[in-house]
Amino acid sequence: MLKSKTFLKKTRAGGVMKIVREHYLRDDIGCGASGCAACGGAHEGPALEPQPQDPASSLCPQPHYLLPDTNVLLHQIDVLEDPAIRNVIVLQTVLQEVRNRSAPVYKRIRDVTNNQEKHFYTFTNEHHRETYVEQEQGENANDRNDRAIRVAAKWYNEHLKKMSADNHLQVIFITNDRKNKEKAVEEGIPAFTCEEYVKSLTANPELIDRLACLSEEVNEIESGKIIFSEHLPLSKLQQGIKSGTYLQGTFRASRENYLEATVWIHGDNEENKEIILQGLKHLNRAVHEDIVAVELLPKSQWVAPSSVVLQDEGQNEEDVEKEEERERMLKTAVSEKMLKPTGRVVGIIKRNWRPYCGMLSKSDIKESRRHLFTPADKRIPRIRIETRQASTLEGRRIIVAIDGWPRNSRYPNGHFVRNLGDVGEKETETEVLLLEHDVPHQPFSQAVLSFLPKMPWSITEKDMKNREDLRHLCVCSVDPPGCTDIDDALHCRELENGNLEVGVHIADVSHFIRPGNALDQESARRGTTVYLCEKRIDMVPELLSSNLCSLKCDVDRLAFSCIWEMNHNAEILKTKFTKSVINSKASLTYAEAQLRIDSANMNDDITTSLRGLNKLAKILKKRRIEKGALTLSSPEVRFHMDSETHDPIDLQTKELRETNSMVEEFMLLANISVAKKIHEEFSEHALLRKHPAPPPSNYEILVKAARSRNLEIKTDTAKSLAESLDRAESPTFPYLNTLLRILATRCMMQAVYFCSGMDNDFHHYGLASPIYTHFTSPIRRYADVIVHRLLAVAVGADCTYPELTDKHKLADICKNLNFRHKMAQYAQRASVAFHTQLFFKSKGIVSEEAYILFVRKNAIVVLIPKYGLEGTVFFEEKDKPNPRLIYDDEIPSLKIEDTVFHVFDKVKVKIMLDSSNLQHQKIRMSLVEPQIPGISIPTDTSNTDLNGPEKKKIKLGK
């Protein structure tokens, strides 16, 4: 049966176009219930159980299916995902509305419908002859959809009666819309609100905690006092932004001070790129990462960023007067040039809430169900939740979602989602850091795995098309110990004409990951492999990462090769790119490769090849440094794990060998050669990587620190910076140069991926290269997969596809990759921080030599070279008389009583784990030497109170 709509549309040219929309209605769409004779198995895929064995409901004791409306699906997805809820009918009308309103919820509901054990069935009601409804005159789209849902629910109940005479199966309509529920009951449809139904499941009381509290009655606080001003409606905000009354931007809460935030204004030509917000009322219920509209305050009300550290520790929600007192504390007298544009939030354009990890702060009121949840991320406000499991959840890491933030509530309202496990446990903490840094880490789905090659796999004749056979070459790989995802291999041999042939062979991942399929989409979403201290979260399934793509020795593997002909002075004479087949002759660690190079009695082909590569690499490095490439330093740490407990038993800084540098030089050379090639071929849509030059102000700290040691650091160009760092040596203080390079690293900008058609500045500052990309690690970086595809098209080894030559699509990919790389870095640092805490927990209190990296107004930031560990030594503590502190920003120096501290001074510190705050355990450092009465602690305090004032901060692995 065919329904058609016809309407007329005016074209740009002024003509009239008749548009006919056809809508097919069918009568062969199944109801989804297994064994339904009337449908005769017309449905495919996951189906509803014929006799649902679900938890008994006191409201509806007989077997039943659930049919939720759109709002229930959108807001109560946490309840629907619970294993207790099964046999749910998801209507096409509802699914389409969810898809339009929330992509994350839509993805979650698709995942649930694909889970066979949940028995969720998608019913195509919009194309079923008996359930399709036309929009009536004067009826809005919402009302039409509500009616369509009721019609489908009624049809189901009548249809199920036909299944068998003694069948008592019912379909229960779940809606939180009062009017819709009343109409359903009038029409004879059994209907309940989500809350009524969940509370009727007496065998599953824990489900109540997962209910999102949405009704305004729940949001009413007993006092009812209005704290915040009303958010303006979206239409008014858009008008205001258009007219320039309001500014749109991203809300960034402060980690240090819960009463302060900044808004980064969107758009390029805004003179006020950053607006400060201070005080609860001006923050007006915005949450970190929300898109907000702000109103700029008059200049007389502008403030300066506060230097006060304020953590929200209040348990009493009515203490708004206390908040106002704290806000006054922020407004210290400052000079006019310190004042920054200041504003207030007038409305929310888009909420960017996510599920938050953290811990429950149990209420002091006995038997209370209302408790505060403290998120692990200090930028997120505390959230009020209702739970009956408070005593079980104490000392656990849990996940909570925000439901709303009424005007009369000091905190947002939310609901419990799930329990992650005990705080401090390795698995729990790893899960927390992956969730908090938004690292996709669920196992790969069946849809993704279905695109992997079938095993046993071998190279076929078809694979050899457009490929060179390089299996005869003496290729080897050099990697860290224990590496299973080997991306790259190298070879070097002398040619008959006396020149050298050097090859970099990279795993041909793009051969296995074809554009647009589920495997490609998942790899693109993950963007990068994340390496934690004890765990690797792969970007691609293990069959590829550790087997078929990994260039292991003595097996044939597909590769993408970059081969140069060079003279003995490492000058490139010819470059060739080709897809290839290789057979690696050895998988070596850096240490093994170094031993071969240094050993006088080894002269086999692999060793000769390595020596040739090493010799050329030294020339390449020298030439690169002459051009102005920077050699910076960051203390990287390596943990030695106990083989039984997997706890860290030793912590050392990583040792770098010549062979590390050898591999790095050829990877850089390959990346630069490929960047030139893809940009030649695709000037508008090459995926490149740039590293912007830092603004001069970034270098202030480095220049001042060097000057305090009578050294001059020039920062006008990368070359002058590199040369002055080379000259900055002190015979009496050999570690000084490393400290300066560590400090220089902190001054740098972040390197980013970009699309060549969307940017004019391609320069890579750190490498002193006019163009650069990533080609050499496609197993662990999605950027390299795109670059492989571009290069394959450029050399005629593969065909193109529309998205590859769409610069806007590429720009979107780059945006996601930059985000994923940044988050992976933060997750890695958090993992190092956690393992460092475990190490010091078992080691107890230790004293070590340290160097001062920064001086602050009331603290020094030190680096302990032995552990590559950085931490802060504070000189002001709660409940102790404050020492006399004089801070000089110019030198920079800090005078405590009669002792002066400068950057790079050597001190001795005591390191211990402070567990006074379970959620934020941290490494705490105190001064041992030089001795300052009342400040330094004696070396023999082994029973130091670790639960003292919690004021330390730790930063690791920057």
Coordinates of N, CA, C and O in Angstrom, one line a residue, residues 437-502:
H437 N 39.1 10.1 31.1 CA 39.8 10.7 30.0 C 39.1 10.3 28.7 O 39.7 10.5 27.6
D438 N 37.9 9.8 28.8 CA 37.1 9.5 27.6 C 37.8 8.6 26.7 O 37.8 8.8 25.4
V439 N 38.5 7.6 27.2 CA 39.3 6.7 26.3 C 38.4 5.5 26.0 O 38.0 4.7 26.9
P440 N 38.0 5.3 24.7 CA 37.1 4.2 24.4 C 37.8 2.9 24.6 O 38.9 2.6 24.1
H441 N 37.3 2.0 25.5 CA 38.1 0.8 25.9 C 37.2 -0.4 26.0 O 37.6 -1.4 26.6
Q442 N 36.0 -0.3 25.5 CA 35.1 -1.5 25.6 C 35.7 -2.6 24.6 O 36.4 -2.2 23.6
P443 N 35.4 -3.9 24.8 CA 35.9 -4.9 23.8 C 35.3 -4.5 22.4 O 34.2 -4.0 22.3
F444 N 36.0 -4.9 21.4 CA 35.5 -4.6 20.0 C 34.2 -5.4 19.8 O 34.1 -6.6 20.2
S445 N 33.2 -4.8 19.1 CA 31.9 -5.4 18.9 C 32.1 -6.5 17.8 O 33.0 -6.5 17.1
Q446 N 31.0 -7.3 17.8 CA 31.0 -8.4 16.7 C 31.0 -7.7 15.3 O 31.6 -8.2 14.4
A447 N 30.3 -6.6 15.2 CA 30.2 -5.9 13.9 C 31.6 -5.5 13.4 O 31.9 -5.6 12.3
V448 N 32.4 -5.1 14.4 CA 33.8 -4.6 14.0 C 34.6 -5.9 13.7 O 35.3 -5.9 12.7
L449 N 34.5 -6.9 14.6 CA 35.4 -8.1 14.4 C 35.0 -8.9 13.1 O 35.8 -9.6 12.5
S450 N 33.8 -8.7 12.6 CA 33.4 -9.4 11.4 C 34.1 -8.9 10.1 O 34.2 -9.6 9.1
F451 N 34.8 -7.8 10.2 CA 35.6 -7.3 9.1 C 37.1 -7.7 9.1 O 37.9 -7.3 8.3
L452 N 37.4 -8.6 10.1 CA 38.8 -9.0 10.2 C 39.0 -10.2 9.2 O 38.0 -10.9 8.9
P453 N 40.2 -10.4 8.7 CA 40.4 -11.5 7.8 C 40.2 -12.9 8.5 O 40.4 -13.0 9.7
K454 N 39.7 -13.8 7.7 CA 39.5 -15.2 8.2 C 40.8 -15.9 8.4 O 41.7 -15.7 7.5
M455 N 41.0 -16.6 9.5 CA 42.2 -17.3 9.8 C 42.1 -18.8 9.3 O 41.0 -19.3 9.3
P456 N 43.1 -19.5 8.9 CA 44.5 -19.0 8.7 C 44.6 -18.1 7.5 O 44.0 -18.3 6.4
W457 N 45.4 -17.0 7.7 CA 45.5 -16.0 6.6 C 46.8 -16.2 5.9 O 47.8 -16.5 6.5
S458 N 46.8 -16.0 4.6 CA 48.1 -16.0 3.8 C 48.0 -15.0 2.7 O 46.9 -14.6 2.3
I459 N 49.1 -14.6 2.2 CA 49.2 -13.6 1.1 C 48.7 -14.3 -0.2 O 49.3 -15.4 -0.6
T460 N 47.8 -13.7 -0.9 CA 47.2 -14.3 -2.1 C 47.8 -13.6 -3.3 O 48.5 -12.5 -3.2
E461 N 47.5 -14.1 -4.5 CA 47.9 -13.5 -5.8 C 47.3 -12.1 -5.9 O 47.9 -11.2 -6.4
K462 N 46.1 -12.0 -5.5 CA 45.3 -10.7 -5.5 C 46.1 -9.7 -4.7 O 46.2 -8.5 -5.1
D463 N 46.5 -10.1 -3.5 CA 47.3 -9.2 -2.6 C 48.5 -8.6 -3.3 O 49.0 -7.6 -3.0
M464 N 49.1 -9.5 -4.2 CA 50.4 -9.1 -4.8 C 50.3 -8.1 -5.9 O 51.3 -7.5 -6.4
K465 N 49.0 -7.8 -6.3 CA 48.8 -6.9 -7.4 C 49.3 -5.5 -6.9 O 49.0 -5.1 -5.7
N466 N 50.0 -4.7 -7.7 CA 50.5 -3.4 -7.4 C 51.5 -3.4 -6.2 O 51.5 -2.5 -5.4
R467 N 52.2 -4.6 -6.0 CA 53.0 -4.7 -4.8 C 54.4 -5.2 -5.3 O 54.5 -6.1 -6.2
E468 N 55.5 -4.8 -4.6 CA 56.8 -5.3 -4.9 C 57.2 -6.4 -3.9 O 56.9 -6.3 -2.8
D469 N 57.9 -7.4 -4.4 CA 58.3 -8.5 -3.5 C 59.7 -8.1 -3.0 O 60.7 -8.2 -3.7
L470 N 59.8 -7.8 -1.7 CA 61.1 -7.4 -1.1 C 61.5 -8.4 -0.1 O 62.2 -8.0 0.9
R471 N 61.0 -9.6 -0.2 CA 61.3 -10.6 0.9 C 62.8 -11.0 0.9 O 63.3 -11.5 1.9
H472 N 63.5 -10.7 -0.2 CA 64.9 -11.0 -0.3 C 65.8 -10.1 0.5 O 66.9 -10.4 0.9
L473 N 65.2 -8.9 0.9 CA 66.0 -7.9 1.6 C 66.3 -8.2 3.0 O 65.4 -8.9 3.7
C474 N 67.4 -7.8 3.5 CA 67.8 -8.1 4.9 C 67.2 -7.0 5.8 O 67.8 -6.0 6.2
V475 N 65.9 -7.2 6.1 CA 65.1 -6.2 6.9 C 65.0 -6.6 8.3 O 64.9 -7.8 8.6
C476 N 65.1 -5.6 9.3 CA 65.0 -6.0 10.7 C 64.2 -4.9 11.4 O 64.2 -3.7 10.9
S477 N 63.7 -5.2 12.6 CA 63.0 -4.2 13.4 C 63.7 -4.0 14.7 O 64.3 -4.9 15.2
V478 N 63.6 -2.7 15.2 CA 64.2 -2.4 16.5 C 63.2 -1.7 17.3 O 62.7 -0.6 16.9
D479 N 62.8 -2.2 18.5 CA 61.7 -1.7 19.3 C 62.1 -1.9 20.8 O 63.0 -2.5 21.2
P480 N 61.2 -1.3 21.7 CA 61.4 -1.5 23.1 C 61.1 -2.9 23.5 O 60.5 -3.6 22.7
P481 N 61.7 -3.4 24.6 CA 61.4 -4.8 25.0 C 60.0 -5.1 25.2 O 59.2 -4.2 25.7
G482 N 59.5 -6.3 24.8 CA 58.1 -6.7 25.0 C 57.1 -6.1 24.0 O 55.9 -6.3 24.1
C483 N 57.6 -5.4 22.9 CA 56.8 -4.8 21.9 C 56.2 -5.9 21.0 O 56.9 -6.7 20.4
T484 N 54.8 -5.9 20.9 CA 54.2 -6.9 20.0 C 53.6 -6.2 18.8 O 53.3 -6.9 17.8
D485 N 53.3 -4.9 18.9 CA 52.7 -4.2 17.8 C 53.8 -3.5 17.0 O 54.0 -2.3 17.1
I486 N 54.6 -4.3 16.2 CA 55.7 -3.7 15.5 C 55.3 -3.0 14.2 O 54.9 -3.7 13.2
D487 N 55.3 -1.7 14.2 CA 54.9 -0.9 13.0 C 55.9 -0.8 11.9 O 55.6 -0.7 10.7
D488 N 57.2 -0.8 12.3 CA 58.2 -0.4 11.3 C 59.4 -1.3 11.3 O 59.8 -1.9 12.3
A489 N 60.0 -1.5 10.2 CA 61.3 -2.2 10.0 C 62.2 -1.5 9.0 O 61.7 -0.6 8.3
L490 N 63.5 -1.8 9.1 CA 64.5 -1.0 8.3 C 65.4 -1.9 7.5 O 65.6 -3.0 7.9
H491 N 66.0 -1.4 6.4 CA 67.1 -2.1 5.8 C 68.1 -1.1 5.2 O 67.7 0.0 4.9
C492 N 69.3 -1.5 5.1 CA 70.4 -0.7 4.4 C 71.3 -1.6 3.7 O 71.8 -2.6 4.3
R493 N 71.6 -1.3 2.4 CA 72.5 -2.2 1.7 C 73.3 -1.3 0.7 O 72.8 -0.2 0.2
E494 N 74.4 -1.7 0.3 CA 75.2 -1.0 -0.7 C 74.8 -1.4 -2.1 O 74.6 -2.6 -2.4
L495 N 74.7 -0.4 -3.0 CA 74.3 -0.7 -4.4 C 75.6 -0.9 -5.2 O 76.6 -0.5 -4.8
E496 N 75.4 -1.4 -6.4 CA 76.5 -1.6 -7.3 C 77.2 -0.3 -7.7 O 78.4 -0.3 -7.9
N497 N 76.5 0.8 -7.7 CA 77.1 2.1 -8.1 C 77.8 2.7 -6.9 O 78.2 3.9 -7.0
G498 N 77.9 2.0 -5.8 CA 78.6 2.6 -4.6 C 77.7 3.4 -3.7 O 78.1 3.7 -2.5
N499 N 76.5 3.7 -4.1 CA 75.5 4.4 -3.2 C 74.9 3.4 -2.3 O 75.0 2.2 -2.4
L500 N 74.1 4.0 -1.3 CA 73.4 3.1 -0.4 C 71.9 3.1 -0.6 O 71.4 4.2 -1.0
E501 N 71.3 2.0 -0.4 CA 69.8 1.9 -0.5 C 69.3 1.8 0.9 O 69.7 0.8 1.6
V502 N 68.4 2.7 1.3 CA 67.9 2.6 2.7 C 66.3 2.5 2.6 O 65.7 3.2 1.8

